[in-house]
Amino acid sequence: MTGTPLSGLRVLDLATLFAGPLAATLLGDFGAEVVKVEHPAKPDPSRGHGPSKDGIGLWWKVLGRNKRTITLDLSRPGGRATLLRLAAGADVIIENFRPGTLEKWDLGWDELSAANPRLILTRVTAFGQFGPHAHRPGFGTLAEAMSGFAAITGEPDAPPTLPPFGLADSIAGLATAYAVMTALAARDRTGEGQVVDMAIIEPILTVLGPQPTWYDQLGYVQQRTGNRSANNAPRNTYRTADGSWVAVSTSAQSIAERVLRLVGRPDLIEEPWFATGADRARHSDVLDEAVGAWIAERTSTEVLAAFEKAEAAVAPVQDVRDVMTDPQYAALDTITTLPDPELGPLRMQNVLFRLSATPGAIRWAGRPHGADTAAVLTELGLTEAELAALREEGAV
């Protein structure tokens, strides 16, 4: 893909499910040549996650976009040898096998770096490559629990709450793409590749903010507060007269003052405790009552219009039906349409950001299992006889 920032970058996506594959997707969105490598008999389980249409997994259509798909059984001699040939011409390998698995197949860093000293080997696992838990199987759910996310999510008198989607995996996918680009920048200076060790339990802990520092310095442990914040108020979701919901945020002092003037309670602004976000949060009951009562008497349209006029921060609580018709998302082309040979016109989230000179693009949606095996391996230089031997061995 010419004219894109990552044109010519070659990525082998050996990972399954979400964190590692998402990183490869993000690289592919901006022009990297991504080859998805799957087991011949056991495709990436993401192909079967969530709803499907006509037997075709829809999540895979998003996660597998901009990737050519091949099959290789890395545990077989032919599969191992073929991967080493692919690695010799690659810039990046992304994998998420448990530590020691690639080494068991004689495909560890020693062998891969011997085949290509400039290679970036990106290893994405639940717990990292070392430590007392490194050998354990793990998924993003465990990271959401271990990091403290679940402990601070939910109502105060309710159980710890896990997110209803792959939050930790998604954060780790973003972090992995960043890690790959950082390693590539280092390679530009040193000429040498290296190993990226990404533990899914770490990026989500980073985005949870200064909790370790709070605890270290003050012994402070953040508690569950539902939709409220311990840092500012009013901050909540409020029901409108027509049964819709809106979310209000007052992270800035000036916004908090505008909201209280809008809802007819300027007297609260004069309270000594209104001067800081933390003090306002300690009076959430009073502020929620003031804001909630005002919103409850008006329709969603009226509330949104009034907040916009007052230059206060509000947004409707939308589900996917609303997202698909939202005018701001439409203006940004956040949900874009592309043709798909299997499903016809297909809508999905667009690339993550816009570049003014070298934009990314979705060239195709996720392709069938092994659809490009023959083409990719022929381009690698394998003969028909070699391909036939791999098939006979069960390596493709």
XYZ file of C-alpha atoms in Angstrom:
396
model
C 0.000 0.000 0.000
C 1.839 3.109 -1.223
C 1.484 6.557 0.288
C 0.866 5.268 3.804
C 3.234 5.743 6.747
C 3.873 2.014 7.300
C 4.095 0.985 3.647
C 6.714 -1.742 3.254
C 6.590 -2.805 6.906
C 6.103 -6.565 7.048
C 4.293 -8.052 10.034
C 3.612 -11.698 10.853
C 0.599 -12.023 13.160
C 0.924 -15.363 14.965
C -1.287 -14.289 17.861
C -4.862 -15.319 18.616
C -7.927 -13.643 20.079
C -7.533 -9.971 20.791
C -4.545 -8.079 22.222
C -1.840 -9.239 19.800
C -4.109 -9.424 16.741
C -5.485 -5.938 17.466
C -1.954 -4.526 17.466
C -1.389 -6.101 14.061
C -4.706 -4.679 12.846
C -3.701 -1.174 13.894
C -0.403 -1.505 12.027
C -2.201 -2.839 8.964
C -4.628 0.086 9.004
C -1.734 2.386 8.186
C -0.186 0.327 5.442
C 1.814 -2.464 7.068
C 1.756 -5.714 5.096
C 0.256 -8.081 7.660
C 0.164 -11.849 7.195
C -2.054 -13.679 9.663
C -0.665 -17.139 10.465
C -3.195 -19.655 11.842
C -3.109 -23.359 12.625
C -4.494 -25.407 9.703
C -7.076 -27.210 11.856
C -7.575 -24.694 14.692
C -8.281 -21.187 13.402
C -7.996 -18.123 15.598
C -10.893 -18.460 18.102
C -11.870 -14.846 17.400
C -13.470 -16.154 14.196
C -16.118 -17.751 16.397
C -16.624 -15.018 18.968
C -19.867 -13.075 19.032
C -22.676 -13.078 16.444
C -22.161 -14.487 12.978
C -23.997 -14.150 9.678
C -24.331 -17.131 7.353
C -21.704 -18.880 9.471
C -19.214 -16.038 9.045
C -17.906 -14.461 12.262
C -18.471 -10.719 12.240
C -15.917 -9.854 14.909
C -13.249 -11.445 12.729
C -14.291 -9.222 9.839
C -13.132 -6.251 11.936
C -10.122 -7.815 13.676
C -8.880 -9.535 10.519
C -9.088 -6.522 8.225
C -6.085 -5.620 6.091
C -4.523 -9.039 6.774
C -3.661 -11.816 4.345
C -4.398 -15.185 5.899
C -2.260 -18.303 5.720
C -2.074 -21.563 7.649
C 1.025 -23.133 9.202
C 1.446 -25.772 11.890
C 4.541 -24.441 13.639
C 5.027 -27.659 15.583
C 5.802 -29.573 12.379
C 9.238 -29.406 10.715
C 7.820 -27.995 7.503
C 5.834 -25.349 9.338
C 8.855 -24.369 11.409
C 11.110 -24.100 8.358
C 8.526 -22.042 6.491
C 8.090 -19.631 9.387
C 11.859 -19.092 9.515
C 11.792 -18.248 5.809
C 8.945 -15.806 6.398
C 10.762 -14.313 9.401
C 13.867 -13.701 7.314
C 11.924 -11.140 5.282
C 9.729 -9.741 8.067
C 10.134 -6.690 10.277
C 7.835 -7.743 13.104
C 6.434 -10.953 14.560
C 3.553 -10.688 17.044
C 2.816 -13.819 19.100
C 0.930 -14.687 22.272
C 1.903 -18.270 23.036
C 2.630 -19.078 26.653
C 6.315 -18.485 27.484
C 8.447 -21.374 26.324
C 6.131 -22.533 23.534
C 8.093 -21.050 20.635
C 11.279 -22.314 22.272
C 9.773 -25.810 22.431
C 9.385 -25.654 18.646
C 12.939 -24.274 18.202
C 11.430 -20.953 17.137
C 12.598 -18.805 20.039
C 14.500 -15.540 19.872
C 17.820 -17.281 19.241
C 16.540 -19.008 16.114
C 14.435 -16.104 14.848
C 17.129 -13.479 15.350
C 19.640 -15.758 13.635
C 17.309 -15.819 10.629
C 16.832 -12.044 10.796
C 18.920 -9.888 13.186
C 16.668 -6.869 12.472
C 13.481 -8.642 13.558
C 11.214 -7.242 16.290
C 9.733 -10.208 18.182
C 6.668 -8.979 20.063
C 5.499 -11.307 22.820
C 2.043 -10.579 24.251
C 0.977 -12.664 27.236
C -1.223 -12.222 30.272
C 1.615 -11.980 32.799
C 4.807 -11.367 30.829
C 7.767 -13.608 30.058
C 9.014 -14.052 33.625
C 7.783 -13.985 37.214
C 5.784 -16.407 39.361
C 2.663 -16.279 37.148
C 4.359 -16.255 33.739
C 3.583 -19.911 33.062
C -0.141 -19.564 33.734
C -2.798 -19.306 31.034
C -4.560 -15.981 31.159
C -6.912 -13.592 29.403
C -7.832 -9.929 29.663
C -10.480 -10.696 32.270
C -7.755 -11.659 34.718
C -5.968 -8.364 34.054
C -9.182 -6.453 34.703
C -9.417 -8.230 38.052
C -5.744 -8.110 39.092
C -5.115 -4.490 38.094
C -7.759 -3.082 40.418
C -10.165 -2.107 37.645
C -12.969 -4.420 38.796
C -12.487 -3.379 42.432
C -13.301 0.277 41.670
C -16.057 -0.416 39.120
C -19.709 -0.773 40.099
C -22.006 0.516 42.811
C -20.637 0.779 46.371
C -22.884 -2.000 47.697
C -22.565 -4.245 44.618
C -19.888 -6.787 43.675
C -16.756 -5.760 41.777
C -17.732 -5.349 38.135
C -15.953 -6.605 35.011
C -16.394 -4.781 31.690
C -18.717 -6.407 29.122
C -16.030 -6.331 26.423
C -12.298 -6.938 26.069
C -11.088 -3.790 27.807
C -7.697 -5.010 29.047
C -6.989 -6.748 25.744
C -7.878 -3.612 23.795
C -5.675 -1.376 25.939
C -2.856 -3.897 25.586
C -3.381 -3.975 21.810
C -2.952 -0.206 21.617
C 0.094 -0.388 23.884
C 1.586 -3.199 21.802
C 1.287 -1.199 18.582
C 3.083 1.656 20.366
C 5.745 -0.747 21.656
C 6.342 -2.093 18.142
C 6.785 1.401 16.730
C 9.155 2.267 19.593
C 11.264 -0.827 18.889
C 11.307 0.003 15.180
C 12.489 3.534 15.946
C 15.316 2.062 18.030
C 16.197 -0.264 15.154
C 16.538 2.736 12.868
C 19.387 3.917 15.121
C 21.025 0.621 16.067
C 20.294 -1.550 13.044
C 19.336 -4.379 15.388
C 16.062 -6.000 16.372
C 14.912 -6.863 19.864
C 12.205 -8.559 21.920
C 9.109 -6.699 23.119
C 7.664 -8.211 26.316
C 4.045 -7.050 26.746
C 2.126 -8.259 29.813
C -1.612 -7.596 29.486
C -1.833 -6.926 33.247
C 0.345 -3.807 32.910
C -1.197 -1.324 30.417
C -4.592 -1.378 32.139
C -2.867 -0.641 35.451
C -1.177 2.349 33.834
C -4.459 3.852 32.592
C -6.071 3.418 36.013
C -4.146 6.499 37.086
C -2.164 7.318 40.230
C -3.650 4.682 42.534
C -0.297 3.076 43.458
C 1.136 6.500 44.276
C -1.920 7.446 46.341
C -1.588 4.215 48.307
C 2.195 4.546 48.657
C 2.058 8.077 50.000
C -1.287 8.176 51.806
C -2.508 4.625 52.268
C -5.528 5.708 50.215
C -7.573 2.966 48.512
C -10.081 4.078 45.880
C -13.563 2.657 46.430
C -16.457 1.863 44.099
C -18.636 4.927 43.508
C -20.887 3.828 40.640
C -21.159 6.586 38.043
C -19.905 9.158 40.490
C -16.310 10.313 40.718
C -14.178 10.814 43.807
C -12.468 13.687 42.013
C -15.319 15.977 40.980
C -19.086 16.474 41.002
C -21.659 16.644 39.610
C -20.653 13.662 37.509
C -23.313 11.067 36.801
C -25.939 9.830 34.392
C -29.375 11.430 34.693
C -32.752 10.408 33.300
C -34.704 12.884 31.170
C -38.458 13.449 31.042
C -38.791 11.310 27.902
C -36.989 8.314 29.407
C -33.578 8.894 27.834
C -30.312 9.247 29.729
C -27.574 11.862 29.580
C -24.109 11.981 31.116
C -22.750 15.128 32.753
C -19.118 15.847 33.560
C -17.674 18.801 35.479
C -13.954 18.074 35.601
C -13.218 21.802 35.182
C -14.337 24.278 37.855
C -15.750 26.669 35.248
C -17.931 23.910 33.795
C -19.257 22.992 37.226
C -20.274 26.599 37.788
C -22.028 26.790 34.419
C -24.007 23.633 35.158
C -25.233 24.899 38.514
C -26.238 28.242 37.035
C -28.057 26.426 34.243
C -30.088 24.303 36.653
C -31.034 27.331 38.768
C -28.812 26.675 41.770
C -26.183 29.446 41.711
C -26.407 29.491 45.513
C -24.432 26.250 45.646
C -21.525 27.909 43.859
C -21.106 30.171 46.881
C -20.652 27.223 49.253
C -17.029 26.955 50.497
C -16.907 23.297 49.483
C -17.728 24.117 45.846
C -14.254 25.539 45.193
C -12.517 22.214 44.454
C -13.477 19.043 42.630
C -12.652 16.787 45.569
C -14.801 18.862 47.947
C -17.658 18.913 45.439
C -17.404 15.123 45.200
C -17.981 14.892 48.946
C -21.296 16.682 48.371
C -22.449 14.569 45.442
C -25.865 13.920 46.974
C -26.719 17.617 47.014
C -25.361 18.263 43.536
C -26.966 15.180 41.991
C -30.322 16.203 43.427
C -30.015 19.690 41.940
C -28.917 18.556 38.499
C -31.053 15.425 38.373
C -34.288 17.236 39.292
C -33.738 19.860 36.589
C -32.956 17.258 33.910
C -35.907 15.057 34.929
C -38.325 17.843 33.985
C -37.014 18.190 30.413
C -36.702 16.034 27.324
C -33.347 14.834 26.093
C -33.458 17.290 23.202
C -34.185 20.177 25.551
C -31.430 19.174 27.960
C -28.785 18.822 25.251
C -29.725 22.139 23.684
C -29.662 23.971 27.021
C -26.282 22.536 27.986
C -24.834 23.431 24.585
C -26.098 27.013 24.901
C -24.580 27.240 28.381
C -21.290 25.727 27.119
C -21.546 22.960 29.706
C -20.413 19.376 29.116
C -23.118 16.797 28.395
C -23.644 13.846 26.078
C -26.487 11.449 25.388
C -26.071 7.884 26.616
C -26.162 6.059 23.283
C -26.329 2.436 22.256
C -25.002 1.177 18.944
C -28.210 2.137 17.135
C -27.647 5.750 18.117
C -23.952 5.582 17.275
C -24.737 4.479 13.725
C -26.772 7.659 13.126
C -24.878 10.130 15.306
C -24.070 13.267 13.270
C -20.605 13.775 14.790
C -19.553 10.207 14.082
C -21.026 10.585 10.589
C -19.015 13.755 9.953
C -15.817 11.965 11.001
C -16.710 8.826 8.999
C -16.033 6.895 12.195
C -18.340 4.116 11.010
C -17.364 3.473 7.417
C -18.660 1.130 4.719
C -16.569 -1.221 2.603
C -17.395 -3.983 0.141
C -16.857 -7.577 1.257
C -16.878 -10.579 -1.094
C -18.696 -12.730 1.463
C -21.204 -10.316 2.992
C -21.535 -7.428 0.551
C -21.531 -3.861 1.957
C -20.153 -4.009 5.490
C -20.015 -1.271 8.129
C -17.362 -1.122 10.848
C -15.218 1.314 12.801
C -12.781 3.206 10.614
C -9.041 3.560 11.246
C -8.188 4.966 14.652
C -7.139 8.486 13.664
C -6.774 10.750 10.648
C -3.412 11.800 9.185
C -3.562 14.840 6.910
C -0.854 13.740 4.455
C -0.593 9.943 4.748
C -3.970 8.594 5.909
C -4.687 4.994 6.720
C -7.428 2.944 5.121
C -9.356 -0.306 5.374
C -8.485 -2.179 2.193
C -10.492 -5.320 2.938
C -12.303 -6.984 5.812
C -11.194 -10.225 7.485
C -10.588 -12.968 4.956
C -11.403 -16.695 5.154
C -9.122 -19.080 7.013
C -6.028 -19.778 4.917
C -7.311 -17.856 1.901
C -3.847 -16.583 0.921
C -1.643 -19.525 1.850
C -0.688 -20.531 -1.674
C -0.170 -16.954 -2.851
C 1.958 -15.870 0.119
C 4.133 -18.980 0.101
C 4.592 -18.808 -3.668
C 5.734 -15.205 -3.300
C 8.148 -16.477 -0.643
C 9.698 -18.700 -3.304
C 8.230 -22.102 -2.484
C 7.725 -24.363 -5.468
C 4.611 -26.389 -6.195
C 6.488 -29.472 -5.048
C 7.372 -27.821 -1.734
C 3.773 -26.708 -1.217
C 2.586 -30.217 -1.945
C 5.050 -31.597 0.601
C 3.787 -29.172 3.251
C 0.219 -30.252 2.559
C 1.196 -33.903 2.754
C 2.890 -33.268 6.108
C -0.149 -31.408 7.428
C 1.977 -28.302 7.929
C -0.421 -26.048 5.947
